[in-house]
CSV table of C-alpha atoms in Angstrom, one decimal:
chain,number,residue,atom,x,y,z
P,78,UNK,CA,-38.8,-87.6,-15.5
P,79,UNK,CA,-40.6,-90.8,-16.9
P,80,UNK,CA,-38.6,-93.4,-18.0
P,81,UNK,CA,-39.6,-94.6,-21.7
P,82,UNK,CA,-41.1,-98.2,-22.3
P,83,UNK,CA,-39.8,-99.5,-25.6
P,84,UNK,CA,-41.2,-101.9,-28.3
P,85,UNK,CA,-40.6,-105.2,-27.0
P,86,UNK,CA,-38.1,-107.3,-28.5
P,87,UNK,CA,-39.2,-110.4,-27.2
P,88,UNK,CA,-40.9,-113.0,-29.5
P,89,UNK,CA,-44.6,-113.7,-29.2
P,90,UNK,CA,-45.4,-116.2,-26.3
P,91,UNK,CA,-48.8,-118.4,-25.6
P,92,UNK,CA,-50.2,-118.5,-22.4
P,93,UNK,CA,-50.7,-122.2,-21.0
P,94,UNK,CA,-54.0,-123.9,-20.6
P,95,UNK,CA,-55.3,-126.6,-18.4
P,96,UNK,CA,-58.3,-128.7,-18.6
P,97,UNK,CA,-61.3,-126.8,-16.5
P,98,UNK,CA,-64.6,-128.8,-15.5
P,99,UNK,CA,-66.1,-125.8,-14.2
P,100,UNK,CA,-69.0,-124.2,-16.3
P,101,UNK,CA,-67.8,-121.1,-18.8
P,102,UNK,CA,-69.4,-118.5,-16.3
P,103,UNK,CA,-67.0,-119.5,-13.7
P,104,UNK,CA,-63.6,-119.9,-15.5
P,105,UNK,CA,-61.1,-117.7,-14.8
P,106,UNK,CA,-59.5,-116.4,-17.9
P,107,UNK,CA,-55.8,-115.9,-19.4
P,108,UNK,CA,-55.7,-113.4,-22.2
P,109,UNK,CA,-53.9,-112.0,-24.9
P,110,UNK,CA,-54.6,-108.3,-25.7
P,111,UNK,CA,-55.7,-107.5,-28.9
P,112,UNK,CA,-52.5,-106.9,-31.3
P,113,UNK,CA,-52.9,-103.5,-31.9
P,114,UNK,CA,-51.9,-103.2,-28.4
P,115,UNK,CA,-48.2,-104.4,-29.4
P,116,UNK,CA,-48.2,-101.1,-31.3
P,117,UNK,CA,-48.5,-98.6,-28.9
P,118,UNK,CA,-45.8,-97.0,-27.3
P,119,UNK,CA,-45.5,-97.2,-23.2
P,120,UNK,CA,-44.1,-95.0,-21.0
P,121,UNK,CA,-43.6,-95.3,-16.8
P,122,UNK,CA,-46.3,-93.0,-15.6
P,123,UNK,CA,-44.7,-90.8,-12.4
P,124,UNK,CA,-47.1,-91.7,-10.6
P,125,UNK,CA,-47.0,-95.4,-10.5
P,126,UNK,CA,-45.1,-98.2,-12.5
P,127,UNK,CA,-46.7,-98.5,-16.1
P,128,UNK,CA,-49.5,-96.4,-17.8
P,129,UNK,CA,-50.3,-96.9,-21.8
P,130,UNK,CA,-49.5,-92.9,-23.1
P,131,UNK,CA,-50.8,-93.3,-26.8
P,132,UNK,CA,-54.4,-94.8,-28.0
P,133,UNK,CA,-57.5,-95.4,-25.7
P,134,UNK,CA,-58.6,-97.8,-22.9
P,135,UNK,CA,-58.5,-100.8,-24.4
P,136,UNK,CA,-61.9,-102.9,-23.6
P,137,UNK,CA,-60.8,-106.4,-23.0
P,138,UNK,CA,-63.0,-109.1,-22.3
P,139,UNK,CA,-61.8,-112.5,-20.4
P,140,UNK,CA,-62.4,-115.3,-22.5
P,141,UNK,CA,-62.8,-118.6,-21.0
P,142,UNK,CA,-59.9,-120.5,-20.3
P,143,UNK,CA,-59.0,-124.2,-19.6
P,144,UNK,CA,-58.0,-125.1,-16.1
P,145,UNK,CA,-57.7,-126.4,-12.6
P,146,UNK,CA,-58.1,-122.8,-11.3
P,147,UNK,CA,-59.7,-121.8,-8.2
P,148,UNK,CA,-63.4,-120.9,-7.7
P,149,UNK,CA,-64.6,-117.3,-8.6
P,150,UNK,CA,-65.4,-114.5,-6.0
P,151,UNK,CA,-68.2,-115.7,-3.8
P,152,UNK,CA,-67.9,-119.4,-4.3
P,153,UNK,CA,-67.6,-121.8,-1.2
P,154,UNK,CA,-64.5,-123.3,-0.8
P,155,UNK,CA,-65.5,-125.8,1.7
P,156,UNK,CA,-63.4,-129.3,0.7
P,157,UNK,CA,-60.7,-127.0,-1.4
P,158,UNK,CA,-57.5,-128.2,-0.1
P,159,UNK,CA,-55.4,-125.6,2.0
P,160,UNK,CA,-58.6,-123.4,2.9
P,161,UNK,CA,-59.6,-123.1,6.0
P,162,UNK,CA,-62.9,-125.1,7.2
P,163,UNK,CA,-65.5,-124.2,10.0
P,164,UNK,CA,-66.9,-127.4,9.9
P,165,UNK,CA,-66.8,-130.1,12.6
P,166,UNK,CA,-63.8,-132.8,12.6
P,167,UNK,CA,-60.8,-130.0,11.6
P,168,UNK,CA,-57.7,-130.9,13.7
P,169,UNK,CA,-57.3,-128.3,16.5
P,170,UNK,CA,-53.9,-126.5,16.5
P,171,UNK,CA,-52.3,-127.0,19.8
P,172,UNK,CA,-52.5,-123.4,21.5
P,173,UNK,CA,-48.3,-122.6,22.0
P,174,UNK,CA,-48.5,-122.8,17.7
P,175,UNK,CA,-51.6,-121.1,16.9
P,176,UNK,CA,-51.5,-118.2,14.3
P,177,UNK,CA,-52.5,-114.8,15.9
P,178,UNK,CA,-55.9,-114.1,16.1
P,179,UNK,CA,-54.3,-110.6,14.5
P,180,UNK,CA,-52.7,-109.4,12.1
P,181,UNK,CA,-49.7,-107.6,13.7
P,182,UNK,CA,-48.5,-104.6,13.2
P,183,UNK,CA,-51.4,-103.1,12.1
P,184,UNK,CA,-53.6,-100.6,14.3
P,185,UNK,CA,-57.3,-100.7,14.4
P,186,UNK,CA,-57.7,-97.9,11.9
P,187,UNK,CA,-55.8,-100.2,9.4
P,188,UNK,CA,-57.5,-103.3,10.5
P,189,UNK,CA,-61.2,-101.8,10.2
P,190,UNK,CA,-60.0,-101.5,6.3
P,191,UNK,CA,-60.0,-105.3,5.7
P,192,UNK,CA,-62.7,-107.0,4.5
P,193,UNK,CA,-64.2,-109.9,6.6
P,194,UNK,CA,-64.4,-112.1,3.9
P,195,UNK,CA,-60.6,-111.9,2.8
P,196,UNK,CA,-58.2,-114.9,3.7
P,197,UNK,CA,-55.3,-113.9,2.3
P,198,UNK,CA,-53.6,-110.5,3.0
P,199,UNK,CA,-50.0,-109.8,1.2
P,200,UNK,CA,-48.7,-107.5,4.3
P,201,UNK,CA,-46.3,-104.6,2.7
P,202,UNK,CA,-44.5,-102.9,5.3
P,203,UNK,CA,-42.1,-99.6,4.5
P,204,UNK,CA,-39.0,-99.1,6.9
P,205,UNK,CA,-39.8,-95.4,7.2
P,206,UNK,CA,-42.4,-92.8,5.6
P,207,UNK,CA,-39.5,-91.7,3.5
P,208,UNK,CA,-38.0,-94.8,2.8
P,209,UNK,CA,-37.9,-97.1,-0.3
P,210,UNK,CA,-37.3,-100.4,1.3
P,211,UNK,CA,-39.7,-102.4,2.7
P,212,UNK,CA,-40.6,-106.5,3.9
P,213,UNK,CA,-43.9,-108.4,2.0
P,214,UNK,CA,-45.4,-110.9,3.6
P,215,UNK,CA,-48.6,-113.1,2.5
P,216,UNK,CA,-50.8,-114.0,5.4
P,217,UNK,CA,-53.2,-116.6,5.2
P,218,UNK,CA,-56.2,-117.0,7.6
P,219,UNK,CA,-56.9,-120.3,9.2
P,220,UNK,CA,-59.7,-121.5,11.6
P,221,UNK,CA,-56.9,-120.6,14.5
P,222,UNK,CA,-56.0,-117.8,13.4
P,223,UNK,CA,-53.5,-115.9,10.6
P,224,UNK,CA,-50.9,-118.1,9.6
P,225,UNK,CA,-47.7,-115.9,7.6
P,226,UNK,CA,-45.6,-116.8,5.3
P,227,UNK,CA,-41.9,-116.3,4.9
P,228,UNK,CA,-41.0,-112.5,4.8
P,229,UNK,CA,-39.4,-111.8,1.5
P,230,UNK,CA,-37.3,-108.2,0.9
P,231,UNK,CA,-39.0,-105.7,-1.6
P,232,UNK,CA,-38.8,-101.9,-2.6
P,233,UNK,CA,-41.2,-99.3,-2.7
P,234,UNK,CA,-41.3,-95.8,-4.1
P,235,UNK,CA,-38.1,-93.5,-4.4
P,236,UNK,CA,-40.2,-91.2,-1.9
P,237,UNK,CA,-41.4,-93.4,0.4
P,238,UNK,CA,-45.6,-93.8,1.3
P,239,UNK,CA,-48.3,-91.4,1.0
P,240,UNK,CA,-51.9,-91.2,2.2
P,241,UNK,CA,-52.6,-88.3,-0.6
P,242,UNK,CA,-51.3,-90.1,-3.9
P,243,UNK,CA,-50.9,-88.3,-7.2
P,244,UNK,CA,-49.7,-88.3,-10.3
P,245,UNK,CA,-45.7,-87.8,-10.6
P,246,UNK,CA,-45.1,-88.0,-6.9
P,247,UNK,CA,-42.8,-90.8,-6.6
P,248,UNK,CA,-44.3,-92.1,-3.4
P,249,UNK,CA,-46.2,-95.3,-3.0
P,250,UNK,CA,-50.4,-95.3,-1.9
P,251,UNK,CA,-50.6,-96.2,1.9
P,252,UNK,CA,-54.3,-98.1,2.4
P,253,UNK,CA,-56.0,-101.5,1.8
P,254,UNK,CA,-56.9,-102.6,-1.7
P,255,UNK,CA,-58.0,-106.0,-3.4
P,256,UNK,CA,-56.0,-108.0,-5.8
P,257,UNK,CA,-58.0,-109.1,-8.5
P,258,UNK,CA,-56.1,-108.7,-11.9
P,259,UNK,CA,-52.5,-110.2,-13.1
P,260,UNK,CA,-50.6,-110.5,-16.6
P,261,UNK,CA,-47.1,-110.0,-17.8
P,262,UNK,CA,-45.1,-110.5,-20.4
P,263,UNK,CA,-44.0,-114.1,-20.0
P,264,UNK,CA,-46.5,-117.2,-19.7
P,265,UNK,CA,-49.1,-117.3,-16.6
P,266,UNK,CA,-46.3,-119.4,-14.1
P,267,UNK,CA,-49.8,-121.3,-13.0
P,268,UNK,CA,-51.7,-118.0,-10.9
P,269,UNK,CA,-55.2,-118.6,-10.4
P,270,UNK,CA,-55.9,-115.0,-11.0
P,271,UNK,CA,-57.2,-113.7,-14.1
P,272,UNK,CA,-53.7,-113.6,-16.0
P,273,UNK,CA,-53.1,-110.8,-18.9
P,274,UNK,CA,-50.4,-112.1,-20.9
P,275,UNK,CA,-49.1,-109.2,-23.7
P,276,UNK,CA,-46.4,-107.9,-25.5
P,277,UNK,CA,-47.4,-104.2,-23.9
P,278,UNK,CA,-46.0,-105.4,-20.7
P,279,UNK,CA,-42.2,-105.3,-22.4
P,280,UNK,CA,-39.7,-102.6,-21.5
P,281,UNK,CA,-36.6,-101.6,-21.2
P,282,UNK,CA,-34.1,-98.5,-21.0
P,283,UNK,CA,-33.2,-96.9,-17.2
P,284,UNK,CA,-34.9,-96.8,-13.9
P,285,UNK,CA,-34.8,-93.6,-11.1
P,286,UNK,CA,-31.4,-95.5,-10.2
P,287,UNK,CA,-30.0,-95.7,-13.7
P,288,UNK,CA,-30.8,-99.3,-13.4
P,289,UNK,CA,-32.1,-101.4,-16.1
P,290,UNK,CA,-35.9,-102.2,-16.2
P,291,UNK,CA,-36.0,-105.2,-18.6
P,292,UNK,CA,-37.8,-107.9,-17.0
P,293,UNK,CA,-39.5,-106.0,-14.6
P,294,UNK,CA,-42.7,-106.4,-15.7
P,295,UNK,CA,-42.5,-109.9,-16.7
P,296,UNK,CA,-44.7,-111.1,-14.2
P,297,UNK,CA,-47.4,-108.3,-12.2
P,298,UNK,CA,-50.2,-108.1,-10.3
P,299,UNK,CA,-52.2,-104.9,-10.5
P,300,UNK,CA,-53.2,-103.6,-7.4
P,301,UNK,CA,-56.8,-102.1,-7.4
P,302,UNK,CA,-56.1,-98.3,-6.6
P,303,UNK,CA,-57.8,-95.9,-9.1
P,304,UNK,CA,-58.2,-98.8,-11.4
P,305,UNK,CA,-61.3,-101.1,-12.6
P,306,UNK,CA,-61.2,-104.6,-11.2
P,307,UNK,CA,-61.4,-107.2,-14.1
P,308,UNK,CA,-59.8,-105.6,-16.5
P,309,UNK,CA,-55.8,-106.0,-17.6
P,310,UNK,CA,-53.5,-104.1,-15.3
P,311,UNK,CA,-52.7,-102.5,-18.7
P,312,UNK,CA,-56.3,-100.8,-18.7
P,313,UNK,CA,-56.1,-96.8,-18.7
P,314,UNK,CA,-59.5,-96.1,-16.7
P,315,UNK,CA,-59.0,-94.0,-14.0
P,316,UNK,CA,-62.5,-93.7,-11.6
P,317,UNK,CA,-60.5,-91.5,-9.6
P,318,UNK,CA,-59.4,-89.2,-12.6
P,319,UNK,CA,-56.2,-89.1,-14.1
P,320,UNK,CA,-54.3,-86.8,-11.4
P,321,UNK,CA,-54.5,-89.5,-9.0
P,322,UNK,CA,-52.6,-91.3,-11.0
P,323,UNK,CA,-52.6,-95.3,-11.3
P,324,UNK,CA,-50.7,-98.3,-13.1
P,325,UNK,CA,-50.2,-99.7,-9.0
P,326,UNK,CA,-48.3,-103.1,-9.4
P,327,UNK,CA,-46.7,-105.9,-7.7
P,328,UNK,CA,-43.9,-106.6,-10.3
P,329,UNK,CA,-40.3,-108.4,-10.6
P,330,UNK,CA,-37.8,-106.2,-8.8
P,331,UNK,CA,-35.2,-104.1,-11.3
P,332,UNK,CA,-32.5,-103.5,-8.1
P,333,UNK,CA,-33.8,-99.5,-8.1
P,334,UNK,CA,-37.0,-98.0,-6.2
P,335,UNK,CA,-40.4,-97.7,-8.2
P,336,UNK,CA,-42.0,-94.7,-8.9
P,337,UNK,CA,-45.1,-95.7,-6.7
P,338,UNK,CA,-45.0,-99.7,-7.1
P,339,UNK,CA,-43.9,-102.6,-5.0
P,340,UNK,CA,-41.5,-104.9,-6.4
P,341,UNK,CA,-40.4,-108.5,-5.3
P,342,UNK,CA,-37.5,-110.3,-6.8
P,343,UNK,CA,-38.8,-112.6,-9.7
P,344,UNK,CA,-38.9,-116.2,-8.1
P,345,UNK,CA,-41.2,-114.3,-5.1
P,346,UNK,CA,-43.5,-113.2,-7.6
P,347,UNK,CA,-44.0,-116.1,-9.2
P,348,UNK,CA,-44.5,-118.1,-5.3
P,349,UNK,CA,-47.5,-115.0,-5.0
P,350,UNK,CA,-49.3,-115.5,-8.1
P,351,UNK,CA,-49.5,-119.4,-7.2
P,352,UNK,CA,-50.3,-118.5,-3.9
P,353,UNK,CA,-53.0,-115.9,-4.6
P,354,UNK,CA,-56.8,-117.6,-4.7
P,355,UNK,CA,-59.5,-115.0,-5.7
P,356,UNK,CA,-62.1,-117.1,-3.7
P,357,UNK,CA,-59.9,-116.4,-0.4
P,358,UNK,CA,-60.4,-112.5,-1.5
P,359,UNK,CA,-56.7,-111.3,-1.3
P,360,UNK,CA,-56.2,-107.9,-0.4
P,361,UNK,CA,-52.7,-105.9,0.3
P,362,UNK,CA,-52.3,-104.0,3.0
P,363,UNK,CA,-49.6,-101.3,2.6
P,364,UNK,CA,-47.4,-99.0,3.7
P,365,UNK,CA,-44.6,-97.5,5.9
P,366,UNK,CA,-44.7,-98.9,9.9
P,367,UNK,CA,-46.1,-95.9,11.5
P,368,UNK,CA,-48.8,-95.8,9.5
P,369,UNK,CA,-49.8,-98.9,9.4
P,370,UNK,CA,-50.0,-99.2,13.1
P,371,UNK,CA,-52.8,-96.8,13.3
């Protein structure tokens, strides 16, 4: 059974703004959905974390936004502080602390799946096929190599993983896919992603556990299986078609496993929306050890 997403209670909040030099075209934006979104009634889809079940797609448009924020997809980030630079003059890392030139853990199958031009990889490994614990860990490519970041405890589908993903089967997608979209309910915490922030992101009432969900999707990041990048992670359109289900997040963790999500405690996803850079290209790479070691 689906667990039911109530009106939010919460009072109205505006996101923040920073000054932006950058021409319109390359702004990122921060967005409120329009308010007949608040309306609508939301219910956790089986199948993944959060699906809109009443009125249709909603066609939002990013609207330019103030701010220090990263360059978009494509632009060079040569001089950007904390990107990596393949010009002459970079400090060599001496070779007993170089990064792997790897990522480990992952097979050549799974490796194949990442683009070239992604620098940042947010690593989500399951304990077990049929388990619904597993360890995240962002990844960040340097000129010596991949450089990780602190491993940080998460949760996963009540199921486990899956390579065949559908709607209502309480397992989490196993695969490679970008990260392109975020939003929540509360204020952007200072994400250089496109940030969503709307009142159709509150719920509350029980999880698969009989835990509480309010405050879990406070803070996401919508992870681009059978969904349209650029859009809010609140956006219905399926390309894959509705029995594949969709509504794949990163959100805040609500002590219970997800119905097909992966969910960090809240501090961690606020450190991996600052972290995230959409001109680094950040993919995820997920799912249960065995797989991923293919």
């Amino acid at each position: 059974m689906a667990s039911s997403i109530d009106h939010p209670r919460r009072g109205s909040r505006r996101a923040s703004s920073r000054r932006d030099p950058r021409p319109a075209s390359l702004r990122r934006a921060r967005h409120r959905l329009p308010r007949p979104a608040l309306a609508l009634l939301v219910t956790v889809a089986l199948s993944g974390c959060a699906s809109l079940t009443e009125g249709p797609a909603r066609d939002v448009r990013p609207a330019a936004s103030p701010a220090g924020g990263a360059p978009a997809y494509g632009a060079s980030t040569q001089g950007i502080p904390g990107t990596a630079s393949t010009t002459q003059g970079r400090a060599e890392t001496p070779a007993e602390t170089r990064a792997p030139a790897t990522l480990p853990g992952l097979g050549p199958r799974t490796l194949a799946r990442i683009p070239e031009k992604s620098r940042q990889v947010v690593l989500v490994t399951g304990r077990a096929r049929d388990a619904n614990r597993s360890e995240v860990v962002l990844y960040s490519r340097t000129a010596s190599g991949w450089q990780a970041g602190t491993p940080w405890p998460a949760r996963n589908a009540q199921k486990g993983w899956t390579e065949d993903h559908y709607l209502g089967d309480l397992r989490s997608p196993i695969g490679v896919f970008t990260l392109t979209d975020a939003g929540g309910l509360l204020p952007d915490p200072g994400t250089r992603l496109p940030y969503y922030q709307d009142e159709g992101f509150g719920i509350s009432g029980p999880g698969l556990a009989g835990e509480s969900l309010e405050g879990a999707f406070d803070y996401v990041i919508a992870i681009d299986y059978n969904r349209v990048p650029g859009t809010s992670p609140l956006d219905l359109t399926r390309p894959l078609g509705e029995d594949k289900g969709g509504g794949i997040w990163l959100h805040v963790d609500h002590e219970g496993p997800t119905q097909g999500c992966v969910s960090l405690s809240e501090q961690h996803m606020k450190d991996l929306l600052r972290a995230l850079d959409p001109a680094r290209y950040p993919v995820i790479v997920m799912g249960d050890v065995q797989s991923l070691r293919q």
